[in-house]
Tab-separated table of C-alpha atoms in Angstrom:
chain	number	residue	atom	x	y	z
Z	41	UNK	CA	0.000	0.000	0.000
Z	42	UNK	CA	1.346	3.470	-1.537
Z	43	UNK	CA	0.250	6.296	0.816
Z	44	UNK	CA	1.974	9.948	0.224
Z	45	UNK	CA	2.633	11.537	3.047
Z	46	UNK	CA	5.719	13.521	2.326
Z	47	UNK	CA	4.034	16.584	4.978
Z	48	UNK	CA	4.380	14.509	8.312
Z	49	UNK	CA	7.076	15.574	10.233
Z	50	UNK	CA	10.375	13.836	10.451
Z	51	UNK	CA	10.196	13.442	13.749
Z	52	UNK	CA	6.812	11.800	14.330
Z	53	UNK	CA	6.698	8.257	14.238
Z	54	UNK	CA	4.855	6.105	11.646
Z	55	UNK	CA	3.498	2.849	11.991
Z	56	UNK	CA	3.241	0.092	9.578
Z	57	UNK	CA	2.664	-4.042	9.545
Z	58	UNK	CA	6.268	-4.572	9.875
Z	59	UNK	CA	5.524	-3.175	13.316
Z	60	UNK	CA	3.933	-6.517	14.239
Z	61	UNK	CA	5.414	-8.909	16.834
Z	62	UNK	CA	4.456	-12.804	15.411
Z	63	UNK	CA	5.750	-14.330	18.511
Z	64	UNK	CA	3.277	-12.026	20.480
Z	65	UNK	CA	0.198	-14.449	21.074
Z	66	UNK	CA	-1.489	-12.329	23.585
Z	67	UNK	CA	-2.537	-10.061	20.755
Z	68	UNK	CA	-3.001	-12.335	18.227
Z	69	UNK	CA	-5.623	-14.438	20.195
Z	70	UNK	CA	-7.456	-11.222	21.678
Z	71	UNK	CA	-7.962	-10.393	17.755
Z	72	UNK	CA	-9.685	-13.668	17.303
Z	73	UNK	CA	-11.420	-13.659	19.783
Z	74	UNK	CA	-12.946	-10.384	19.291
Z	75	UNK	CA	-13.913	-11.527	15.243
Z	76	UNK	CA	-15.239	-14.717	16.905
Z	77	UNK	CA	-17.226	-12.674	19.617
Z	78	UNK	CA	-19.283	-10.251	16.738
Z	79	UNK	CA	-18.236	-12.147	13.363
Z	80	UNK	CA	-16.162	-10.957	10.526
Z	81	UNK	CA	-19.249	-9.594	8.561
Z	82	UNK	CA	-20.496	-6.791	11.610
Z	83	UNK	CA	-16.658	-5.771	11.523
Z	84	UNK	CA	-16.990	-5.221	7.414
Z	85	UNK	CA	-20.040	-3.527	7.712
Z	86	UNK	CA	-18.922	-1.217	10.157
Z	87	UNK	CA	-15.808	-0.558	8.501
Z	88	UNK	CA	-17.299	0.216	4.955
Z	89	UNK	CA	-19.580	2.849	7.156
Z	90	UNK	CA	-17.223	4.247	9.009
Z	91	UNK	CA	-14.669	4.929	5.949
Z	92	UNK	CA	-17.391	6.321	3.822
Z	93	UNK	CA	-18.761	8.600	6.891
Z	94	UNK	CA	-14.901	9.824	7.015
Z	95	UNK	CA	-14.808	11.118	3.819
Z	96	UNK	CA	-17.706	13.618	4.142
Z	97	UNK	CA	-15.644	14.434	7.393
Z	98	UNK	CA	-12.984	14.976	5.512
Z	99	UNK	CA	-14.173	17.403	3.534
Z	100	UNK	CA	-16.006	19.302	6.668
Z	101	UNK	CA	-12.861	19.696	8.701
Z	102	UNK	CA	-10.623	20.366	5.756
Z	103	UNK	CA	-13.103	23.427	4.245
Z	104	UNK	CA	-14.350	24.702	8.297
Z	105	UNK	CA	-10.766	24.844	9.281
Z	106	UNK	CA	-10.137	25.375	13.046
Z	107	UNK	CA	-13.735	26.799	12.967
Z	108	UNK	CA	-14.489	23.625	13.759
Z	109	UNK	CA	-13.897	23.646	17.288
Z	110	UNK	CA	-16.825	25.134	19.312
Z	111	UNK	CA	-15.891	28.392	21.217
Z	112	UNK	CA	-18.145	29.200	23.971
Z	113	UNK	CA	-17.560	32.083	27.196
Z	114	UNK	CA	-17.734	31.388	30.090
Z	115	UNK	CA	-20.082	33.439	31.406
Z	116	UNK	CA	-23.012	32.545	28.328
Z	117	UNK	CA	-21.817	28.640	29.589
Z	118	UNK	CA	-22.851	29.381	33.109
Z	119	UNK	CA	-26.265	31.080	32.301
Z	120	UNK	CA	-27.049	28.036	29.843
Z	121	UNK	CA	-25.215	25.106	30.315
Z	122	UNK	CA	-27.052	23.504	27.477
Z	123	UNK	CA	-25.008	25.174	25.338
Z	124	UNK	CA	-22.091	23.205	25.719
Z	125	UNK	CA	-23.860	20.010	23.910
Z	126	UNK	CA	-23.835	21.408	20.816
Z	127	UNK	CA	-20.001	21.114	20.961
Z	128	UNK	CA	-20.995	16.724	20.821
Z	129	UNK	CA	-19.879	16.037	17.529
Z	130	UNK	CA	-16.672	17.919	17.454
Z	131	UNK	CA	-15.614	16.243	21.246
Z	132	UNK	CA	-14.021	19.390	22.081
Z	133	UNK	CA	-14.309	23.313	22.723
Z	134	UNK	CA	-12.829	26.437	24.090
Z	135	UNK	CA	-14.514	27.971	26.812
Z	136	UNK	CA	-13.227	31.241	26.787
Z	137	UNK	CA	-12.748	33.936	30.333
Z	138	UNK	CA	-13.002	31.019	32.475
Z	139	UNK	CA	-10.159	33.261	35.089
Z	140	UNK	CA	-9.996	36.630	34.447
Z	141	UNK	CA	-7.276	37.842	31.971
Z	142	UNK	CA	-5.045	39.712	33.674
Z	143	UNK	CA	-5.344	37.566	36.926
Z	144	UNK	CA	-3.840	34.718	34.385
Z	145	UNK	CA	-1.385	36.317	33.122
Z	146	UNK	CA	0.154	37.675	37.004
Z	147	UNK	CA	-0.433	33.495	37.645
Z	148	UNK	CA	2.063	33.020	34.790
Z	149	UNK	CA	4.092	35.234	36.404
Z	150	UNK	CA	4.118	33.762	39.598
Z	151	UNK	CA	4.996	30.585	38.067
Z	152	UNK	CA	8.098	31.661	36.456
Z	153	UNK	CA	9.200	32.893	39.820
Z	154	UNK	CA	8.471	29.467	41.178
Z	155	UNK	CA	10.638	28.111	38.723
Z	156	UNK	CA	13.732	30.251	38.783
Z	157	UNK	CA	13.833	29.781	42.524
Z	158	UNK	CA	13.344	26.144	42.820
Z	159	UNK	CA	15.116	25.606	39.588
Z	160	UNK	CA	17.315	22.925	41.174
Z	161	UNK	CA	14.862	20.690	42.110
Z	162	UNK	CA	12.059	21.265	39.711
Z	163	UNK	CA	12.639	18.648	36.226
Z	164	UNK	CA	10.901	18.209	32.804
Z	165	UNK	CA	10.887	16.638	30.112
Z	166	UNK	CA	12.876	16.860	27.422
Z	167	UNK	CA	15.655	17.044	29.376
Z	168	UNK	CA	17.808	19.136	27.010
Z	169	UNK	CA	15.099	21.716	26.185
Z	170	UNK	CA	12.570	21.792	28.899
Z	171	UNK	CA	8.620	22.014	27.715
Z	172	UNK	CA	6.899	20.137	29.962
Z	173	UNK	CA	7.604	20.173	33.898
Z	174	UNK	CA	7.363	17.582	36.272
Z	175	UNK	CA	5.420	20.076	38.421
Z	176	UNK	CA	1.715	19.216	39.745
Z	177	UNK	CA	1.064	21.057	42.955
Z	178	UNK	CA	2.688	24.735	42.875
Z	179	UNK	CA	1.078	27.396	44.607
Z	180	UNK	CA	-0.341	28.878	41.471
Z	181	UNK	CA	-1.636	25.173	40.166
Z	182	UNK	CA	-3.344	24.665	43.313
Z	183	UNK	CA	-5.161	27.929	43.080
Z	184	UNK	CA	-5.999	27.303	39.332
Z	185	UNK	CA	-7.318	23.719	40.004
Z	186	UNK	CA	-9.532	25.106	43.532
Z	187	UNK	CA	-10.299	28.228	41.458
Z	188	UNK	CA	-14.390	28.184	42.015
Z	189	UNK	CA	-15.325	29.399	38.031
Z	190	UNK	CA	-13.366	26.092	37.017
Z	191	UNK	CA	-14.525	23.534	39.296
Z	192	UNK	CA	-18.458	24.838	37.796
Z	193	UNK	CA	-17.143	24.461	34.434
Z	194	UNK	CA	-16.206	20.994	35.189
Z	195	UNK	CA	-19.261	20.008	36.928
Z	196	UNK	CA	-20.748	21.056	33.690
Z	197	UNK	CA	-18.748	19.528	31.166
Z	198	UNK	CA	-19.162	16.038	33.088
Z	199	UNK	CA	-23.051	16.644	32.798
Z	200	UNK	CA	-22.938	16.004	29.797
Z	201	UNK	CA	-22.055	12.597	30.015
Z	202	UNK	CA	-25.220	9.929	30.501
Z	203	UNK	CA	-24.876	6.805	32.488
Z	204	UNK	CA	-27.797	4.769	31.525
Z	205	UNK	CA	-26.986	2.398	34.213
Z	206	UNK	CA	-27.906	4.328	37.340
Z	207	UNK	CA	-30.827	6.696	38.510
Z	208	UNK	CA	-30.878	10.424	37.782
Z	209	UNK	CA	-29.507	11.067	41.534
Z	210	UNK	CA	-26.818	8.922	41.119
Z	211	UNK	CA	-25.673	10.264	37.518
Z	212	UNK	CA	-25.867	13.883	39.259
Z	213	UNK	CA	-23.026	12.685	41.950
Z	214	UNK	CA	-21.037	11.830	39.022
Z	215	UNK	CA	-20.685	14.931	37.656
Z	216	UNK	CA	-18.778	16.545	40.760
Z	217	UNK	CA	-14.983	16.748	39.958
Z	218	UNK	CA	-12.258	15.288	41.220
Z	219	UNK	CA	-8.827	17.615	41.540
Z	220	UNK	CA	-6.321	16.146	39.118
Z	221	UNK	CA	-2.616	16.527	39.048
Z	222	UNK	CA	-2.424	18.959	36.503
Z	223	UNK	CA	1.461	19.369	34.852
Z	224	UNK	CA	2.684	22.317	33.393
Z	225	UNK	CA	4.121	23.308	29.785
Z	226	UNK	CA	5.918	26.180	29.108
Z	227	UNK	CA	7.269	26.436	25.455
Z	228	UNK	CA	9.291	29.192	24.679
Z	229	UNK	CA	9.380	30.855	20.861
Z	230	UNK	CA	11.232	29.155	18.381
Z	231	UNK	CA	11.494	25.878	20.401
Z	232	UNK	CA	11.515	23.009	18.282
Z	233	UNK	CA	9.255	19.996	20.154
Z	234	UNK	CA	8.216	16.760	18.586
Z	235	UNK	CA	7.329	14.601	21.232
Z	236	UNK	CA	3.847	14.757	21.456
Z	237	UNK	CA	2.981	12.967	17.990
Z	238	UNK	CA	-0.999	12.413	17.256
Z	239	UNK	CA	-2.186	10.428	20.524
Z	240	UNK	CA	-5.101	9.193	22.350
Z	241	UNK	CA	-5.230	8.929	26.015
Z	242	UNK	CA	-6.927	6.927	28.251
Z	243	UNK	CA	-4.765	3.543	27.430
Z	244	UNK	CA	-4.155	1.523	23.817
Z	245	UNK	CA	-4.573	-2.089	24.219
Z	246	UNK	CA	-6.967	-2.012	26.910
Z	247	UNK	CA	-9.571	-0.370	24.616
Z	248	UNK	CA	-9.814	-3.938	22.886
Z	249	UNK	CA	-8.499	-6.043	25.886
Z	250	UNK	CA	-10.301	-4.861	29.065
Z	251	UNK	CA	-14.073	-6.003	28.574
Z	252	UNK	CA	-15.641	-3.156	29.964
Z	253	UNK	CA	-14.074	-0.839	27.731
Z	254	UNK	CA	-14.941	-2.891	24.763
Z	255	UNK	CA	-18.422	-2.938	25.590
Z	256	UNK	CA	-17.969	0.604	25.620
Z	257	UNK	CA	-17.496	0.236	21.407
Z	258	UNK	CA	-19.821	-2.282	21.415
Z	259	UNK	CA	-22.261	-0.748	18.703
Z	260	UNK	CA	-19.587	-0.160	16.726
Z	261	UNK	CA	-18.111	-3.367	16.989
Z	262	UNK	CA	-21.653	-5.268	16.128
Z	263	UNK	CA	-21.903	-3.302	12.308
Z	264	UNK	CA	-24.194	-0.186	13.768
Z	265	UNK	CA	-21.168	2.806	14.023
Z	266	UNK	CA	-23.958	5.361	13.690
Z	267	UNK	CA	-25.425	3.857	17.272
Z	268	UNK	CA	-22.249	4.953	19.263
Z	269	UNK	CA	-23.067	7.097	21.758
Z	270	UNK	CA	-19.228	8.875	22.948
Z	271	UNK	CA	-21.208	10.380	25.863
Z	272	UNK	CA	-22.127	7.517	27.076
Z	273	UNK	CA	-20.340	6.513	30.477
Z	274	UNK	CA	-21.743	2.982	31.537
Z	275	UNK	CA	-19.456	0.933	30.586
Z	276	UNK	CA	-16.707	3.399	30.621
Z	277	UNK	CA	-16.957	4.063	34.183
Z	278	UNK	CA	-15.951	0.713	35.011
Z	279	UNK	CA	-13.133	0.216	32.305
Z	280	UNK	CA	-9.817	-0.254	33.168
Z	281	UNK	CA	-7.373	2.444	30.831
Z	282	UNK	CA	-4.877	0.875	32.982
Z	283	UNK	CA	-4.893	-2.500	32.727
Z	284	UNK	CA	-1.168	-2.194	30.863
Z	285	UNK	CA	0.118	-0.090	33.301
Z	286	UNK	CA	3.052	2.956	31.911
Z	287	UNK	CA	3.972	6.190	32.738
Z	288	UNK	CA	0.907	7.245	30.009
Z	289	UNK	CA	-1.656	5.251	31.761
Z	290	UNK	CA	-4.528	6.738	33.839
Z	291	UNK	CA	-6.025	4.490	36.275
Z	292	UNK	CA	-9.141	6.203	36.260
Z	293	UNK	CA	-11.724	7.965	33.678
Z	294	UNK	CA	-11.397	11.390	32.902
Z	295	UNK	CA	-14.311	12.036	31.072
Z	296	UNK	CA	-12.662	15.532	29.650
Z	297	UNK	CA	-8.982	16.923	29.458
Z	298	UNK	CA	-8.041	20.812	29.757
Z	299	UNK	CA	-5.417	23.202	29.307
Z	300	UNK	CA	-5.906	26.716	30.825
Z	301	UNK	CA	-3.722	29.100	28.837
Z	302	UNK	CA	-1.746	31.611	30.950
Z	303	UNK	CA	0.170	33.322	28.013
Z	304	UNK	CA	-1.629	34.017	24.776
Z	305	UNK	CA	-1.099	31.473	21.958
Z	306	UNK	CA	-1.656	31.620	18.083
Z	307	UNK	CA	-1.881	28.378	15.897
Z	308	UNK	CA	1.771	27.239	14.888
Z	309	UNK	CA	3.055	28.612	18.333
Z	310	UNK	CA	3.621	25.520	20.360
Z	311	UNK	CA	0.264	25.205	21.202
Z	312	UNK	CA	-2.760	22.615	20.553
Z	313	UNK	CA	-3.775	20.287	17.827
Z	314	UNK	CA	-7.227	18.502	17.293
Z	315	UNK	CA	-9.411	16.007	15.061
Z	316	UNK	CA	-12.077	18.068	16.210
Z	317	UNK	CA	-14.674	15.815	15.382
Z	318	UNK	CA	-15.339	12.414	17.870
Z	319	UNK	CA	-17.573	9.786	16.570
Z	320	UNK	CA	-16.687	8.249	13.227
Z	321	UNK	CA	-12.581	8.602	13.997
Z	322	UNK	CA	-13.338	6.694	17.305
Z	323	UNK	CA	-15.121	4.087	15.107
Z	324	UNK	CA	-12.164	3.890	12.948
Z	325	UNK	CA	-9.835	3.724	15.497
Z	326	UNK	CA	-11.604	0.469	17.381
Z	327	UNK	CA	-12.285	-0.827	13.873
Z	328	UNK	CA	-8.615	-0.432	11.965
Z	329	UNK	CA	-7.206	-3.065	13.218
Z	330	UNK	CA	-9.268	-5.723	12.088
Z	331	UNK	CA	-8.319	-5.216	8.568
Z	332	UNK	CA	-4.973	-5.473	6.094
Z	333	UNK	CA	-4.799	-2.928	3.415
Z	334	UNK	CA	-4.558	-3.893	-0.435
Z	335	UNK	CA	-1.417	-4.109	-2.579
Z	336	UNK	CA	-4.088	-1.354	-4.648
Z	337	UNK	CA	-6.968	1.076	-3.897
Z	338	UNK	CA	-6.830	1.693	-0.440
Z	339	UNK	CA	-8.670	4.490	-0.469
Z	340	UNK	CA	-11.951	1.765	-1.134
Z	341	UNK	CA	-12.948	0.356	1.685
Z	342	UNK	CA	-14.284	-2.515	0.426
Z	343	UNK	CA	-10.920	-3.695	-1.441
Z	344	UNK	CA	-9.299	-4.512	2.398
Z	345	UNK	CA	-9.775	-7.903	4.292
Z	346	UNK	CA	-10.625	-8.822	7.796
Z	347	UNK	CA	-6.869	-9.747	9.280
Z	348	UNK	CA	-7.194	-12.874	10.889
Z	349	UNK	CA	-3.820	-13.835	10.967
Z	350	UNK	CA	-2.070	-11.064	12.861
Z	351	UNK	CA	-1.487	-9.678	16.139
Z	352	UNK	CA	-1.086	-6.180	14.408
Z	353	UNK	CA	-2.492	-3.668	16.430
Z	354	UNK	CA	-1.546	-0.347	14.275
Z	355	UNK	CA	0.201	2.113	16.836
Z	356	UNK	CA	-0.815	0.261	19.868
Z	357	UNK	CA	1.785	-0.328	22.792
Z	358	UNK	CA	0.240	-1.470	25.903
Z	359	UNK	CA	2.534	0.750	27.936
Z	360	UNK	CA	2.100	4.079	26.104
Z	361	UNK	CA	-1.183	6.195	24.442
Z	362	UNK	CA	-3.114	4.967	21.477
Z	363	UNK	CA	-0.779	6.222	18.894
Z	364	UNK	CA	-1.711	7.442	14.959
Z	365	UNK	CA	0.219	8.288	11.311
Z	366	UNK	CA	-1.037	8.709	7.861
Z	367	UNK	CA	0.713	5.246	7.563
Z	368	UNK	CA	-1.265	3.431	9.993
Z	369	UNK	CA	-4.759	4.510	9.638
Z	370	UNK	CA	-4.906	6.453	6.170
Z	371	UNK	CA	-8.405	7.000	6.098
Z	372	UNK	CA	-8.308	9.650	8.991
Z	373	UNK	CA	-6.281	11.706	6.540
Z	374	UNK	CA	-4.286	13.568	9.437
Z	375	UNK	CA	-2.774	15.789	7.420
Z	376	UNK	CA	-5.949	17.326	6.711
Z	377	UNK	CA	-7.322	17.184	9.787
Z	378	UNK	CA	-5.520	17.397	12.453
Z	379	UNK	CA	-5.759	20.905	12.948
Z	380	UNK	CA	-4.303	24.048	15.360
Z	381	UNK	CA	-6.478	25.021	17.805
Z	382	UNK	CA	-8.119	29.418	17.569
Z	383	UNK	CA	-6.472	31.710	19.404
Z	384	UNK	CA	-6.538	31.359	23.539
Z	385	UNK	CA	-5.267	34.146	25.592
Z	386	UNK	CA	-4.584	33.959	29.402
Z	387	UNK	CA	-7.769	32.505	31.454
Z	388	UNK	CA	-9.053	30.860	28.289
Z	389	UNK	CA	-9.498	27.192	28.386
Z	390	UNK	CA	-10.071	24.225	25.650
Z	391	UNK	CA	-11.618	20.978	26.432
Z	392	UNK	CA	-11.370	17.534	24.670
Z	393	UNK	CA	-13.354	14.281	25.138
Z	394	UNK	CA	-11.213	11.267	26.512
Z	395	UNK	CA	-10.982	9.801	22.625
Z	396	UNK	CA	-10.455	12.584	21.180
Z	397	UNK	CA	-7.131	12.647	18.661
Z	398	UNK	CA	-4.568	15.626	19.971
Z	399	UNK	CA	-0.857	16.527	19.485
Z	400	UNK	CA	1.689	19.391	20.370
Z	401	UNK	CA	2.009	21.509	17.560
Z	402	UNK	CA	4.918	20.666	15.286
């Protein structure tokens, strides 16, 4: 399978069958067993849907543009909190004034000072040109994370999740957040970064091995994409993202990741990128790697085969996120799609669903 993609950066990784591991069982048999469990011809269907569906999405994202990410303020969010489920189908959104602007920016501030004078102590990651810092509890984090505007906005945000496995009452409790170690990422101008590559959290093999999160994917799994429901936590709740456990792993769900800007940030400078859109790239995520592409025509859905011979799971590693390249699922056309976030400036935030696609700008 030819597939130009001669705009990825050099130093993302790409993934490809000679990736696979034959003497790796484990993955081979969980494969099977997941064909055997909802048959060959539910996969096909699904997949044939899903690829089709992706083209039309395709052509959205690439003509919207970043406009494709909801912005809402924070204020209009608190007033009507419905608002914030019309942001469903691109599984993401800015929510902008969420801590007053110039109250941000003196945080930033404060945090640069905590950093110069702890500078000895305080470590990050890359180690020879610092972006991200293995900092989780400052003073200024703490006040962020307690800050009473943002704990609302979370309550929110998890409200819009629907367990259909409990009472009303019960779904309610579910929404109230839970502090989160937070990290920090400072990336100065001109700093070259490329280690956030196009990633899912929330664990890789699990997805597929853990049987509550399959179940999760279940509609998607039995031929009916169009069914999933990404909002739906019943299953979810109970999955184990863990289950491989690695310094990416979460033990627990996070229904919704954040940043809160302190500085202001344009797209291209070291910011945010998205696939803002949530259901059909989930689909063909779970669904990719159940089939082997053609020697021709790849771009037809219906000219690749159910793989029932490999282990191949196409940028899975059980220790690290789900992982993605043009090579290893060409139908989400990344190049297209992935996308810089708008413009955020200091007290801004942006929001993405736990499966939604994301990297550090290149």
């Amino acid at each position: 399978m030819e597939i130009n993609h001669s705009t990825w950066p050099a130093g993302w990784p790409s993934f490809t069958p000679k990736d696979n591991d034959p003497a790796d069982t484990f993955q081979r048999d969980l494969k099977a067993n997941i064909i055997n469990e909802y048959g060959a011809d539910s996969l096909r269907a699904a997949w044939i849907k899903t690829c089709n569906t992706l083209n039309k999405v395709t052509s959205r994202l690439e003509s919207q543009g970043n406009s494709s990410v909801p912005i809402f303020q924070a204020d209009e969010v608190f007033s009507s909190p419905k608002i914030l489920e019309t942001m469903g189908e691109a599984g993401c959104c800015i929510i902008r004034g969420v801590i007053p602007r110039s109250e941000a920016s003196q945080y930033f501030e404060e945090l640069k000072t905590f950093l110069e004078d702890n500078k000895k102590v305080v470590t990050g990651w890359p180690a020879e040109s610092v972006a991200i810092y293995h900092l989780y509890s400052s003073p200024v984090q703490l006040k962020i994370k307690t800050n009473p505007r943002h704990l609302q906005l979370q309550r929110l945000l998890n409200s819009t999740w629907t367990d259909s496995s409990c009472s009303p009452e019960q779904q309610s409790t579910q929404s109230e957040p839970v502090l989160y170690p937070d990290g920090l990422r400072i990336r100065h101008p001109g700093q070259e970064f490329l280690g956030l590559g196009p990633h899912i959290h929330g664990g890789s093999l699990s997805r597929w091995a853990d049987s509550e999160y399959r179940k999760t994917y279940r509609e998607i799994f039995s031929g009916h994409p169009e069914r999933y429901d990404p909002y739906d936590m019943a299953h979810r709740k109970n999955a184990n993202p863990a289950m491989f456990p690695g310094g990416a792993q979460c033990s627990v769900m996070r229904a919704f990741q954040g940043w809160t800007a302190l500085t202001p940030c344009k797209p291209g400078e070291g910011g945010l990128m998205l696939v803002p859109e949530i259901k059909s790239v989930t689909a063909y995520m779970i669904l990719r790697p159940f089939f082997k592409a053609p020697e021709d025509g790849w771009t037809n859905p219906g000219n690749w085969e159910v793989d029932e011979e490999t282990g191949w799971f196409p940028g899975t590693y059980r220790w690290d996120s789900q992982l993605l390249s043009p090579a290893s699922h060409p139908h989400l056309y990344l190049e297209k799609t992935l996308m810089s976030v708008p413009d955020m400036y200091p007290g801004d935030t942006i929001w993405w669903h736990a499966d939604v696609r994301l990297s550090g700008t290149r």
